[in-house]
CSV table of C-alpha atoms and ligand atoms in Angstrom, one decimal:
chain,number,residue,atom,x,y,z
A,1,UNK,CA,-23.9,2.9,-1.0
A,2,UNK,CA,-20.6,1.8,-1.0
A,3,UNK,CA,-19.7,-0.5,-4.5
A,4,UNK,CA,-15.9,-0.4,-4.4
A,5,UNK,CA,-13.3,-1.6,-1.6
A,6,UNK,CA,-9.8,0.1,-2.8
A,7,UNK,CA,-7.5,-1.9,-0.6
A,8,UNK,CA,-4.0,-0.5,-0.4
A,9,UNK,CA,-1.2,-4.0,-0.4
A,10,UNK,CA,1.7,-3.7,2.0
A,11,UNK,CA,1.0,-2.7,5.7
A,12,UNK,CA,-2.9,-4.0,5.2
A,13,UNK,CA,-3.0,-7.3,3.8
A,14,UNK,CA,0.2,-8.6,4.2
A,15,UNK,CA,3.2,-7.1,6.2
A,16,UNK,CA,6.0,-6.0,3.4
A,17,UNK,CA,6.1,-2.6,4.5
A,18,UNK,CA,8.1,-4.0,7.0
A,19,UNK,CA,10.6,-5.5,5.0
A,20,UNK,CA,10.3,-2.5,2.7
A,21,UNK,CA,11.8,-0.9,5.6
A,22,UNK,CA,14.5,-3.5,5.4
A,23,UNK,CA,15.6,-3.6,1.9
A,24,UNK,CA,15.8,0.6,2.1
A,25,UNK,CA,17.9,0.4,5.9
A,26,UNK,CA,20.4,-2.5,4.0
A,27,UNK,CA,21.0,0.4,1.0
A,28,UNK,CA,21.2,3.7,4.1
A,29,UNK,CA,23.8,1.5,6.0
A,30,UNK,CA,25.8,0.6,2.3
A,31,UNK,CA,25.6,4.3,1.5
A,32,UNK,CA,26.7,5.7,5.5
A,33,UNK,CA,23.2,7.0,5.9
A,34,UNK,CA,21.5,6.7,8.6
A,35,UNK,CA,17.4,5.8,9.1
A,36,UNK,CA,15.5,4.7,11.6
A,37,UNK,CA,11.2,3.0,11.6
A,38,UNK,CA,10.5,6.9,12.8
A,39,UNK,CA,11.9,8.3,8.9
A,40,UNK,CA,10.3,5.3,7.6
A,41,UNK,CA,6.8,5.9,8.6
A,42,UNK,CA,6.9,8.9,6.2
A,43,UNK,CA,8.0,6.7,3.1
A,44,UNK,CA,5.1,4.4,3.3
A,45,UNK,CA,2.8,4.2,0.6
A,46,UNK,CA,5.5,6.6,-1.1
A,47,UNK,CA,6.7,5.2,-4.7
A,48,UNK,CA,10.2,3.2,-4.6
A,49,UNK,CA,12.3,6.2,-6.6
A,50,UNK,CA,10.4,9.0,-4.1
A,51,UNK,CA,11.5,6.9,-1.6
A,52,UNK,CA,14.7,7.1,-2.8
A,53,UNK,CA,15.4,10.6,-3.3
A,54,UNK,CA,14.3,11.3,0.5
A,55,UNK,CA,16.7,9.3,1.7
A,56,UNK,CA,19.7,10.9,-0.1
A,57,UNK,CA,17.8,14.3,0.8
A,58,UNK,CA,18.3,13.0,3.9
A,59,UNK,CA,22.1,12.2,4.2
A,60,UNK,CA,23.1,15.2,2.1
A,61,UNK,CA,23.8,12.4,-0.6
A,62,UNK,CA,21.2,13.7,-3.2
A,63,UNK,CA,23.2,16.4,-5.1
A,64,UNK,CA,26.0,13.9,-6.2
A,65,UNK,CA,23.8,11.5,-7.1
A,66,UNK,CA,22.9,10.9,-11.0
A,67,UNK,CA,20.0,9.5,-13.2
A,68,UNK,CA,22.0,6.3,-13.8
A,69,UNK,CA,23.2,6.0,-10.1
A,70,UNK,CA,20.2,6.8,-8.8
A,71,UNK,CA,18.4,3.6,-11.0
A,72,UNK,CA,21.1,1.7,-10.0
A,73,UNK,CA,20.5,2.0,-6.6
A,74,UNK,CA,16.5,1.5,-7.2
A,75,UNK,CA,17.2,-1.8,-8.6
A,76,UNK,CA,19.9,-3.4,-5.6
A,77,UNK,CA,16.7,-2.2,-3.1
A,78,UNK,CA,14.2,-4.6,-5.0
A,79,UNK,CA,16.3,-6.8,-6.0
A,80,UNK,CA,17.0,-7.1,-1.7
A,81,UNK,CA,13.1,-6.7,-1.2
A,82,UNK,CA,11.9,-10.0,-3.7
A,83,UNK,CA,14.7,-11.5,-2.0
A,84,UNK,CA,13.1,-10.9,1.4
A,85,UNK,CA,9.5,-11.6,-0.1
A,86,UNK,CA,10.4,-14.6,-2.3
A,87,UNK,CA,9.2,-16.8,0.1
A,88,UNK,CA,5.5,-15.3,1.4
A,89,UNK,CA,2.8,-18.0,1.4
A,90,UNK,CA,-1.3,-18.2,1.8
A,91,UNK,CA,0.2,-18.0,5.6
A,92,UNK,CA,1.1,-14.6,5.3
A,93,UNK,CA,-1.9,-12.5,4.7
A,94,UNK,CA,-3.3,-10.8,7.9
A,95,UNK,CA,-5.8,-12.2,9.4
A,96,UNK,CA,-8.9,-10.8,9.0
A,97,UNK,CA,-8.7,-10.3,5.1
A,98,UNK,CA,-10.2,-13.2,3.7
A,99,UNK,CA,-13.2,-12.8,6.0
A,100,UNK,CA,-13.4,-9.3,4.6
A,101,UNK,CA,-13.0,-10.1,1.1
A,102,UNK,CA,-15.7,-12.9,0.7
A,103,UNK,CA,-18.5,-10.6,2.5
A,104,UNK,CA,-17.8,-7.8,0.2
A,105,UNK,CA,-17.9,-10.0,-2.4
A,106,UNK,CA,-21.6,-11.8,-0.8
A,107,UNK,CA,-22.8,-7.8,-1.1
A,108,UNK,CA,-21.5,-7.4,-4.6
A,109,UNK,CA,-18.5,-4.6,-3.6
A,110,UNK,CA,-16.0,-4.9,-6.2
A,111,UNK,CA,-12.6,-5.3,-4.3
A,112,UNK,CA,-9.2,-3.7,-5.9
A,113,UNK,CA,-5.5,-3.5,-5.2
A,114,UNK,CA,-3.9,0.3,-5.2
A,115,UNK,CA,-0.7,0.3,-4.1
A,116,UNK,CA,2.4,2.4,-5.1
A,117,UNK,CA,4.4,-0.8,-5.7
A,118,UNK,CA,5.4,-2.4,-8.6
A,119,UNK,CA,5.4,-5.6,-6.8
A,120,UNK,CA,2.1,-6.0,-5.8
A,121,UNK,CA,0.9,-8.4,-8.6
A,122,UNK,CA,3.9,-10.5,-8.0
A,123,UNK,CA,2.2,-10.4,-4.2
A,124,UNK,CA,-0.8,-10.9,-5.3
A,125,UNK,CA,0.0,-14.3,-6.5
A,126,UNK,CA,1.8,-15.5,-3.5
A,127,UNK,CA,-0.4,-14.5,-0.8
A,128,UNK,CA,-3.7,-16.7,-3.4
A,129,UNK,CA,-5.8,-13.8,-3.2
A,130,UNK,CA,-6.2,-13.1,-7.2
A,131,UNK,CA,-9.8,-14.4,-7.3
A,132,UNK,CA,-11.2,-12.1,-5.3
A,133,UNK,CA,-9.2,-9.2,-7.1
A,134,UNK,CA,-11.2,-7.4,-9.7
A,135,UNK,CA,-9.0,-4.8,-10.5
A,136,UNK,CA,-5.3,-4.1,-9.7
A,137,UNK,CA,-4.4,-0.2,-10.5
A,138,UNK,CA,-0.7,-0.3,-12.1
A,139,UNK,CA,1.6,2.5,-10.0
A,140,UNK,CA,3.4,3.2,-13.2
A,141,UNK,CA,1.2,4.8,-15.2
A,142,UNK,CA,-0.6,8.0,-12.3
A,143,UNK,CA,1.3,10.2,-9.9
A,144,UNK,CA,2.1,8.4,-7.0
A,145,UNK,CA,0.4,8.8,-2.6
A,146,UNK,CA,0.0,11.0,-1.5
A,147,UNK,CA,-2.0,12.0,-5.2
A,148,UNK,CA,-5.6,10.9,-5.1
A,149,UNK,CA,-4.8,9.0,-9.1
A,150,UNK,CA,-4.4,5.5,-7.8
A,151,UNK,CA,-7.5,6.0,-6.0
A,152,UNK,CA,-9.3,7.6,-8.7
A,153,UNK,CA,-7.8,5.4,-11.3
A,154,UNK,CA,-9.5,2.8,-9.7
A,155,UNK,CA,-13.0,4.1,-9.2
A,156,UNK,CA,-12.4,4.9,-13.3
A,157,UNK,CA,-11.9,1.5,-14.4
A,158,UNK,CA,-15.2,1.3,-13.2
A,159,UNK,CA,-16.8,4.1,-13.9
A,160,UNK,CA,-17.8,4.7,-10.5
A,161,UNK,CA,-17.8,8.2,-8.6
A,162,UNK,CA,-15.5,8.8,-5.2
A,163,UNK,CA,-18.8,8.6,-2.9
A,164,UNK,CA,-19.0,4.9,-3.8
A,165,UNK,CA,-16.0,3.9,-3.1
A,166,UNK,CA,-13.2,3.8,0.1
A,167,UNK,CA,-10.2,3.3,0.7
A,168,UNK,CA,-8.2,1.2,2.9
A,169,UNK,CA,-4.7,2.3,4.2
A,170,UNK,CA,-1.9,1.8,6.8
A,171,UNK,CA,0.2,5.0,5.4
A,172,UNK,CA,0.2,8.5,5.7
A,173,UNK,CA,0.6,9.6,1.9
A,174,UNK,CA,-2.6,6.8,1.7
A,175,UNK,CA,-5.3,8.6,3.5
A,176,UNK,CA,-4.2,11.8,2.5
A,177,UNK,CA,-4.3,9.9,-1.4
A,178,UNK,CA,-8.3,8.6,-0.4
A,179,UNK,CA,-9.3,11.7,1.2
A,180,UNK,CA,-7.7,14.2,-1.9
A,181,UNK,CA,-9.4,11.6,-4.0
A,182,UNK,CA,-13.1,12.0,-2.2
A,183,UNK,CA,-13.5,8.6,-1.2
A,184,UNK,CA,-14.2,7.4,2.6
A,185,UNK,CA,-10.2,6.8,4.4
A,186,UNK,CA,-10.3,4.1,6.2
A,187,UNK,CA,-6.3,3.8,8.2
A,188,UNK,CA,-4.6,0.3,9.7
A,189,UNK,CA,-2.7,1.2,12.2
A,190,UNK,CA,-1.5,3.9,14.6
A,191,UNK,CA,-4.2,6.0,15.1
A,192,UNK,CA,-1.7,9.0,15.7
A,193,UNK,CA,-0.3,8.7,12.2
A,194,UNK,CA,-3.9,8.1,10.8
A,195,UNK,CA,-5.8,11.0,12.2
A,196,UNK,CA,-7.1,11.9,9.1
A,197,UNK,CA,-8.8,9.4,8.3
A,198,UNK,CA,-11.9,9.0,8.5
A,199,UNK,CA,-12.4,5.8,10.4
A,200,UNK,CA,-9.0,3.7,11.8
A,201,UNK,CA,-8.3,0.6,13.7
A,202,UNK,CA,-5.3,-1.1,14.7
A,203,UNK,CA,-5.3,-4.0,12.5
A,204,UNK,CA,-7.0,-5.5,9.8
A,205,UNK,CA,-9.0,-7.2,11.4
A,206,UNK,CA,-10.5,-5.3,13.6
A,207,UNK,CA,-12.0,-3.4,10.4
A,208,UNK,CA,-14.3,-6.1,9.9
A,209,UNK,CA,-16.7,-4.3,11.7
A,210,UNK,CA,-16.8,-1.7,9.6
A,211,UNK,CA,-17.4,-3.7,6.9
A,212,UNK,CA,-19.7,-5.3,8.6
A,213,UNK,CA,-21.8,-1.7,8.5
A,214,UNK,CA,-21.3,-1.3,5.5
A,215,UNK,CA,-23.3,-4.4,4.0
A,216,UNK,CA,-26.0,-3.7,6.8
A,217,UNK,CA,-27.5,-0.8,5.1
A,218,UNK,CA,-28.1,-2.2,2.0
B,301,BG6,C1,5.1,0.8,-1.1
B,301,BG6,C2,5.3,0.6,-0.1
B,301,BG6,O1,3.3,0.0,-1.3
B,301,BG6,O2,5.2,1.0,-2.4
B,301,BG6,C3,6.7,1.9,-0.1
B,301,BG6,O3,4.0,0.9,1.3
B,301,BG6,C4,7.1,1.3,-1.4
B,301,BG6,O4,7.4,1.1,1.0
B,301,BG6,C5,6.3,0.9,-2.8
B,301,BG6,O5,8.3,2.6,-1.8
B,301,BG6,C6,6.5,1.0,-3.7
B,301,BG6,O6,7.4,-0.1,-4.2
B,301,BG6,P1,8.2,-0.7,-4.5
B,301,BG6,O7,7.3,-2.4,-4.5
B,301,BG6,O8,7.3,-0.4,-6.9
B,301,BG6,O9,9.5,-0.7,-4.4
B,302,MG,MG1,0.8,0.6,2.8
């Protein structure tokens, strides 16, 4: 029986993954490195530092970057990203999120946020969903996706085993993380990108039917 649902944030609860892309694209442009949405697909769910390393490698510039320079570039990207999300309001929550949260609460299924983003607590506040969330994983304390740690950390917080948990993700690295945590994986978005997910839906709203089946068997 499922007791905990662990939601990714960017691209699952709200469309901030596009803002991450815009901020990385601006930084890459500055560095003279060309990235596009297809390249960005591989960055989804990946930590800030690892994303930057992949961009620098892609532009053959990793070798000439000192640790200080990497730190400076990470700050530049994050400052830009923070500007982009400054105006986020509850209206930016994806359709269906509140209905899913209410359904889970009604059935005593806990809700955690398992995002790779250090900005997740800020967004949870801005989106007005704090009262629904029982636990937020701190990604600075564990290995990033596609390692399973973010999902295992949430399960451990509630003293649950993996079979009691599901993970909801829009990123390839995220689905891989859920699968290697031994949890059921729900993919949101492109079925081809999410082909390793146990279930895939075009949108968060469409996944409501899955959460209904969860509560029917209770
Ligand atoms: C993930 C995003 O949720 O968080 C990635 O999909 C992002 O694109 C990662 O790089 C880290 O986010 P932040 O906000 O800590 O830079
Ligand atoms: Mg995501």
